[in-house]
Short mmCIF file of C-alpha atoms and ligand atoms in Angstrom, two decimals:
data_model
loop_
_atom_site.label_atom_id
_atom_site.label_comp_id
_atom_site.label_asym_id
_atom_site.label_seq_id
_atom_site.Cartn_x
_atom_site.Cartn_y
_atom_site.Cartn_z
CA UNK A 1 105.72 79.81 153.64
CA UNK A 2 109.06 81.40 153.93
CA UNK A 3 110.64 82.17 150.34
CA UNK A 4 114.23 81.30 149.26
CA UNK A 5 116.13 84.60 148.37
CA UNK A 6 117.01 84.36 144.73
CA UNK A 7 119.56 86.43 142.79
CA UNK A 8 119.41 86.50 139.07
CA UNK A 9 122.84 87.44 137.36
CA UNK A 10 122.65 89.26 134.03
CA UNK A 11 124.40 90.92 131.54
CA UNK A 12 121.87 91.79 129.13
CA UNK A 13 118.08 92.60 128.28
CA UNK A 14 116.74 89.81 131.33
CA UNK A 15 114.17 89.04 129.63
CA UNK A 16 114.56 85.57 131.79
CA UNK A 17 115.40 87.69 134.27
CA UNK A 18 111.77 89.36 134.06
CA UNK A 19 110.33 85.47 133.55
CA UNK A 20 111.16 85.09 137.42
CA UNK A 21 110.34 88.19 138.41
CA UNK A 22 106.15 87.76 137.00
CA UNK A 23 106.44 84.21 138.36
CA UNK A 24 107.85 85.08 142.05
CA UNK A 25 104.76 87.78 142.14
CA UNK A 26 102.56 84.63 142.40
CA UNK A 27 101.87 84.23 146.64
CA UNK A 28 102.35 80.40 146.55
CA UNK A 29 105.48 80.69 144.33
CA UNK A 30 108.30 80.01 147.56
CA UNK A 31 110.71 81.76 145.68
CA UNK A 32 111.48 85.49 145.95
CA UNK A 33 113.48 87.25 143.42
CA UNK A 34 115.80 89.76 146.12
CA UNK A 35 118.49 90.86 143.95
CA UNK A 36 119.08 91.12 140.33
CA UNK A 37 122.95 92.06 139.92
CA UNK A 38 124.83 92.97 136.34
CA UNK A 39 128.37 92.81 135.33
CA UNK A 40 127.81 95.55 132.99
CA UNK A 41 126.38 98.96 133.96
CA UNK A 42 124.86 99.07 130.58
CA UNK A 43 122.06 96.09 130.86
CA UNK A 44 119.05 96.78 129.84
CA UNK A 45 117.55 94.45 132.69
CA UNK A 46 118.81 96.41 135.33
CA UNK A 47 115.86 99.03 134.30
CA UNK A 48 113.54 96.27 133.65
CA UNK A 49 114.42 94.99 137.11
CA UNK A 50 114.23 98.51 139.12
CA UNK A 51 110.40 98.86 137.27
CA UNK A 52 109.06 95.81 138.79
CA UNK A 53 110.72 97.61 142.78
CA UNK A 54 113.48 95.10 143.01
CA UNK A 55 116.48 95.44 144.15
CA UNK A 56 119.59 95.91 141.83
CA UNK A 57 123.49 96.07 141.86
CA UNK A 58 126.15 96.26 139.45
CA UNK A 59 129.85 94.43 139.95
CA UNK A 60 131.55 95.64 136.88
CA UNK A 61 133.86 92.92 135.86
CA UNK A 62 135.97 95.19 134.18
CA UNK A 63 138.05 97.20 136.88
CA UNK A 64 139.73 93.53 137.64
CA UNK A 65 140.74 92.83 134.41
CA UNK A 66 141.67 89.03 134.03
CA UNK A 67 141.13 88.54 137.99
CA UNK A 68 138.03 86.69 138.30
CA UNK A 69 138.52 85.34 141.61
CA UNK A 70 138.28 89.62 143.25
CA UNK A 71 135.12 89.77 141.16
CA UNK A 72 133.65 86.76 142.24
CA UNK A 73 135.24 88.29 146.10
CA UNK A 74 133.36 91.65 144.75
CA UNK A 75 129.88 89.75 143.42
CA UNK A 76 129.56 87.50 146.47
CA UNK A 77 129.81 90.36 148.90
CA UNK A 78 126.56 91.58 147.12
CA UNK A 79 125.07 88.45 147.29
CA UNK A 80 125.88 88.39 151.53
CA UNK A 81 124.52 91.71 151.57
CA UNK A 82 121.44 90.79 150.45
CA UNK A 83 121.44 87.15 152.07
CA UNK A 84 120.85 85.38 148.77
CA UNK A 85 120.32 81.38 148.75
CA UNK A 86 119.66 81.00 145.39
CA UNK A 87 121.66 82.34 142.26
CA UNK A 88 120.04 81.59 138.58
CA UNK A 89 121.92 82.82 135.74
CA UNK A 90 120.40 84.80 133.08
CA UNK A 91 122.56 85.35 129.86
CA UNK A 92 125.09 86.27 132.28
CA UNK A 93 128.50 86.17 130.50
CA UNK A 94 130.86 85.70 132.50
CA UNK A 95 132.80 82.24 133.40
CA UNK A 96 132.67 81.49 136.55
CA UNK A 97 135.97 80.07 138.88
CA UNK A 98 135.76 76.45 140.08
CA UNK A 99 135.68 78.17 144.19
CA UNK A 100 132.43 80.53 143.05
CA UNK A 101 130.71 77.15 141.67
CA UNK A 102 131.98 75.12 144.65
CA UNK A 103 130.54 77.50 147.10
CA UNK A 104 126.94 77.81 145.35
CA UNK A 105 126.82 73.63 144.44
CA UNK A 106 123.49 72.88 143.96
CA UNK A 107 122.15 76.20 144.55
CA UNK A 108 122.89 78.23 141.10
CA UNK A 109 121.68 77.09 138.05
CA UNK A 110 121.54 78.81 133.97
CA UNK A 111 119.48 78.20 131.50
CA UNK A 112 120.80 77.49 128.15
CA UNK A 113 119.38 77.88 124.64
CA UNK A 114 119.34 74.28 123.63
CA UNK A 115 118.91 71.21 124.44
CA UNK A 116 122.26 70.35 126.15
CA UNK A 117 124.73 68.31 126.27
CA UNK A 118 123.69 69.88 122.15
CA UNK A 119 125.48 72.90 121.30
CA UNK A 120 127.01 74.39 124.35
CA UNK A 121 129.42 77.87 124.42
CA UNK A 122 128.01 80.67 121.80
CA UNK A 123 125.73 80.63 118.85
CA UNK A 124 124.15 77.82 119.98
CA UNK A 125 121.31 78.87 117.16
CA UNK A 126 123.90 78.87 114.50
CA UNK A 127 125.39 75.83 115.77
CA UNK A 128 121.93 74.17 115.68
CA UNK A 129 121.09 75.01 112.13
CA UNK A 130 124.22 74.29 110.86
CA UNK A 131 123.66 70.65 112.66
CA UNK A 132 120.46 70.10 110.70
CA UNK A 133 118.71 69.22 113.77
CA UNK A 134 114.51 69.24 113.24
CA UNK A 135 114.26 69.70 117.08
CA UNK A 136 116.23 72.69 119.53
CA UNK A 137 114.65 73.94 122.70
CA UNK A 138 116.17 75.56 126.56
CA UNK A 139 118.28 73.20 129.08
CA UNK A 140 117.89 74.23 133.29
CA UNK A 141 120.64 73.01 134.48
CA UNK A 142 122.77 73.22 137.79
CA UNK A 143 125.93 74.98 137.26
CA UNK A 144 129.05 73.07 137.39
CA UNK A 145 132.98 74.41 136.32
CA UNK A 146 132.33 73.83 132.87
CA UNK A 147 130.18 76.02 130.95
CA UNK A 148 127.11 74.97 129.96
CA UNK A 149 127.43 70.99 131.53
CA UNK A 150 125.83 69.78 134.68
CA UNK A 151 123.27 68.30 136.10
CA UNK A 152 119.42 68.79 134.06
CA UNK A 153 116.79 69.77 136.02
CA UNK A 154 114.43 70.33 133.29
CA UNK A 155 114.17 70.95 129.15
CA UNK A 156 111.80 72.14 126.83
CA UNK A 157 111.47 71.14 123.25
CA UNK A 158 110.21 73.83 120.18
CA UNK A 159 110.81 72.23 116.45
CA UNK A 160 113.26 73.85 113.83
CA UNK A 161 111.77 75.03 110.35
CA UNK A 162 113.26 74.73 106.83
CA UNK A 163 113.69 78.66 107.36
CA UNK A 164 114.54 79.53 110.40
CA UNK A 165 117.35 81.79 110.66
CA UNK A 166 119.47 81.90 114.13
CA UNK A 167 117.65 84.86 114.97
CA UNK A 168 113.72 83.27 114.78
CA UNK A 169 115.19 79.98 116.04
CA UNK A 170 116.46 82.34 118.78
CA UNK A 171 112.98 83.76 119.26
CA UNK A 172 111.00 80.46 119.53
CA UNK A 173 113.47 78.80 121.99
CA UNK A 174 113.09 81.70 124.32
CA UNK A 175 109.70 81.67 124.78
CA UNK A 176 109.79 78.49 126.09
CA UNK A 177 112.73 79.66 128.49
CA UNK A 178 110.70 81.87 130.32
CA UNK A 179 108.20 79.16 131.48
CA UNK A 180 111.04 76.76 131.56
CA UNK A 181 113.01 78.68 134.23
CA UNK A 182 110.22 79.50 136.85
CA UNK A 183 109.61 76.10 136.77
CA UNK A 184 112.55 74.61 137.29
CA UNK A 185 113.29 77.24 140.05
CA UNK A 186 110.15 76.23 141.89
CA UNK A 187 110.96 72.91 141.38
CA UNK A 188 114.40 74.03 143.37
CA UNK A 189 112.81 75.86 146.18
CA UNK A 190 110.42 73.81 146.91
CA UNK A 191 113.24 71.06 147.96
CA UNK A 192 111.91 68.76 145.21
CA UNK A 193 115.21 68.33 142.99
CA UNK A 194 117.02 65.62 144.34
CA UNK A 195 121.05 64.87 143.44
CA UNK A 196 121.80 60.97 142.66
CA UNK A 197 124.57 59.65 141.00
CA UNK A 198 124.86 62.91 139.13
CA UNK A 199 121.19 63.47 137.95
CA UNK A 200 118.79 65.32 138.66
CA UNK A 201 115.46 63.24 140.29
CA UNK A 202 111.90 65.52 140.55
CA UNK A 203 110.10 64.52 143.12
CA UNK A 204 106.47 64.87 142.97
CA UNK A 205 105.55 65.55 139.35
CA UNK A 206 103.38 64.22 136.66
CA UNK A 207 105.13 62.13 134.44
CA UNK A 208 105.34 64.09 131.20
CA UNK A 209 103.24 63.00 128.12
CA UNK A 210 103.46 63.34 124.10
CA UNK A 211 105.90 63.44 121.83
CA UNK A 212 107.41 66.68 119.70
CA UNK A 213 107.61 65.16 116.01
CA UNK A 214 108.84 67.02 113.09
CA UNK A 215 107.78 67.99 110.75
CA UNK A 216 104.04 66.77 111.37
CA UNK A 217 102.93 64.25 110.49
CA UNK A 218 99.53 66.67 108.75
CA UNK A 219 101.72 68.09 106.44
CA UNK A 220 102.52 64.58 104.31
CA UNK A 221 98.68 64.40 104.39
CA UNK A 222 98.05 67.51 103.07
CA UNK A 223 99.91 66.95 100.21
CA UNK A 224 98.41 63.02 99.83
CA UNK A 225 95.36 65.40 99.59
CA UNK A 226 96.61 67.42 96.83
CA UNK A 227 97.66 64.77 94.83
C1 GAR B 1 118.93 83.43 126.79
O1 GAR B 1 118.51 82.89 125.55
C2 GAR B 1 119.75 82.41 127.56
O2 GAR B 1 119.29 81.10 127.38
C3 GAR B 1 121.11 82.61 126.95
O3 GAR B 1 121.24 83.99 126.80
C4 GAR B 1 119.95 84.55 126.58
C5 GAR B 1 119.75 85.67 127.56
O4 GAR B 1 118.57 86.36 127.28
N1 GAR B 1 122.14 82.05 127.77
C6 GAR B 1 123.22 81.44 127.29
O5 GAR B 1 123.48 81.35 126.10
C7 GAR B 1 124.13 80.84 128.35
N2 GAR B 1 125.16 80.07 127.75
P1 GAR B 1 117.87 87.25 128.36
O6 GAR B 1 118.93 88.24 128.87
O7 GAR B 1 116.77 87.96 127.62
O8 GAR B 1 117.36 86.36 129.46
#
C-alpha cells in the first residue's frame, strides 16, 4: 500500500496533531504523517512531533506581517519540499487566502470543536454554553475560504452538563477529536470521500446506529425511584 503524505499544520500543543501521528503508526493505516509544520516557533507540538521522529518545520507568520499570500508562498514551499498530498489542520490559527484553499481543494481539511455549521470562529465552548445547547461535539470538515464552513466529512457527538464550564466542555469534545480525525483522514486516503452537490458521500461504511439523548433518560427514573 503506498501512503498519502500528510502534513498537519499547528500552532499549539497538537494534541490532534499527536491523534494522527499514534494512528498513522498503525501498518494498514494508508496515511503517513511526513511533516508537521508551525507558524509559531513556540508550539508545544513541534516537540511532541520531533519525539515521535517526524519531521518538523516552522514558517513564522510573523516576518510578513499582514502578507498572507508570501507566507502561504513561504508554507507551501515546505510542503513541496516534503511532497505533501494531504494537509489537516490542527488548531492552526491562521486564515488561510482563497489561492492556498484553491490549490489544496479537497485535500486539506480542520477539525473544529463543535458541531458545525454551530458555533464557528473562537470560543466555540463559550458560545455553546451560552446557547444552552444539551449536545456539542468535533466537525471534520474540508476546508473552504471561509473559516470553519465546508463540506462534513464526519462529526462526533459528547452531551453538555448543567456544569460544564468552557474549559471541561473543552476537555470532553476533544477526546472525541482525536478519534474523530484519524478517521476521517483514513476515510480521505483511502479514496472513500466522495464530493456531490457539495456533500460529502462515505463510501463503504456501516451505517451509524443510536442516538445521543440528554440528559438520560435513567436519571428521571432515578428520581421516580426516590419518590
Ligand atoms: C482543537 O480543539 C481544535 O478542534 C481547535 O483547536 C484545538 C487545537 O488543539 N480548532 C479550532 O478551533 C479551529 N477553528 P490541539 O492543538 O491540541 O489539537
Amino acid at each position: 500500500m503506498v501512503k498519502k503524505r500528510v502534513a498537519v499544520l499547528i500552532s499549539g500543543r497538537g494534541s490532534n496533531m499527536a491523534a494522527l501521528i499514534e494512528a498513522a503508526k498503525e501498518r494498514s493505516y494508508p496515511a503517513e504523517i511526513a511533516l508537521v509544520v508551525s507558524n509559531r516557533p513556540d508550539a508545544a507540538g513541534l516537540a511532541r512531533a520531533e519525539a515521535h521522529a517526524i519531521p518538523t518545520a516552522v514558517v513564522d507568520h510573523r516576518p510578513y506581517g499582514k502578507d498572507r499570500a508570501a507566507f502561504e508562498r513561504a508554507l507551501q514551499a515546505v510542503l513541496d519540499e516534503y511532497r505533501v498530498e494531504l494537509v489537516c489542520l490542527g488548531g492552526f490559527m491562521r486564515l488561510l487566502t482563497r489561492d492556498f484553499v484553491l490549490h489544496w481543494e479537497g485535500r486539506m481539511l480542520n477539525i473544529h470543536p463543535a458541531l458545525l455549521p454551530s458555533f464557528p470562529g473562537l470560543d466555540p465552548h463559550g458560545q455553546a454554553l451560552k446557547a444552552g445547547v444539551k449536545i456539542s461535539g468535533a466537525t471534520v470538515h474540508f476546508v473552504v475560504a471561509q473559516a470553519d464552513a465546508g463540506p462534513i466529512i464526519a462529526q462526533a457527538a459528547v452531551p453538555v452538563r448543567d456544569d460544564d464550564t468552557p474549559a471541561t466542555l473543552a476537555a470532553r469534545v476533544l477526546n472525541v477529536e482525536h478519534r474523530l480525525y484519524p478517521l476521517a483522514l483514513r476515510l480521505l486516503a483511502e479514496g472513500r470521500v466522495k464530493l456531490i452537490g457539495g456533500h460529502c458521500l462515505i463510501e463503504g461504511t456501516h451505517p451509524a446506529e443510536g442516538a445521543l439523548i440528554v440528559p438520560a433518560a435513567h436519571d428521571t427514573d432515578d428520581r421516580d425511584r426516590s419518590e
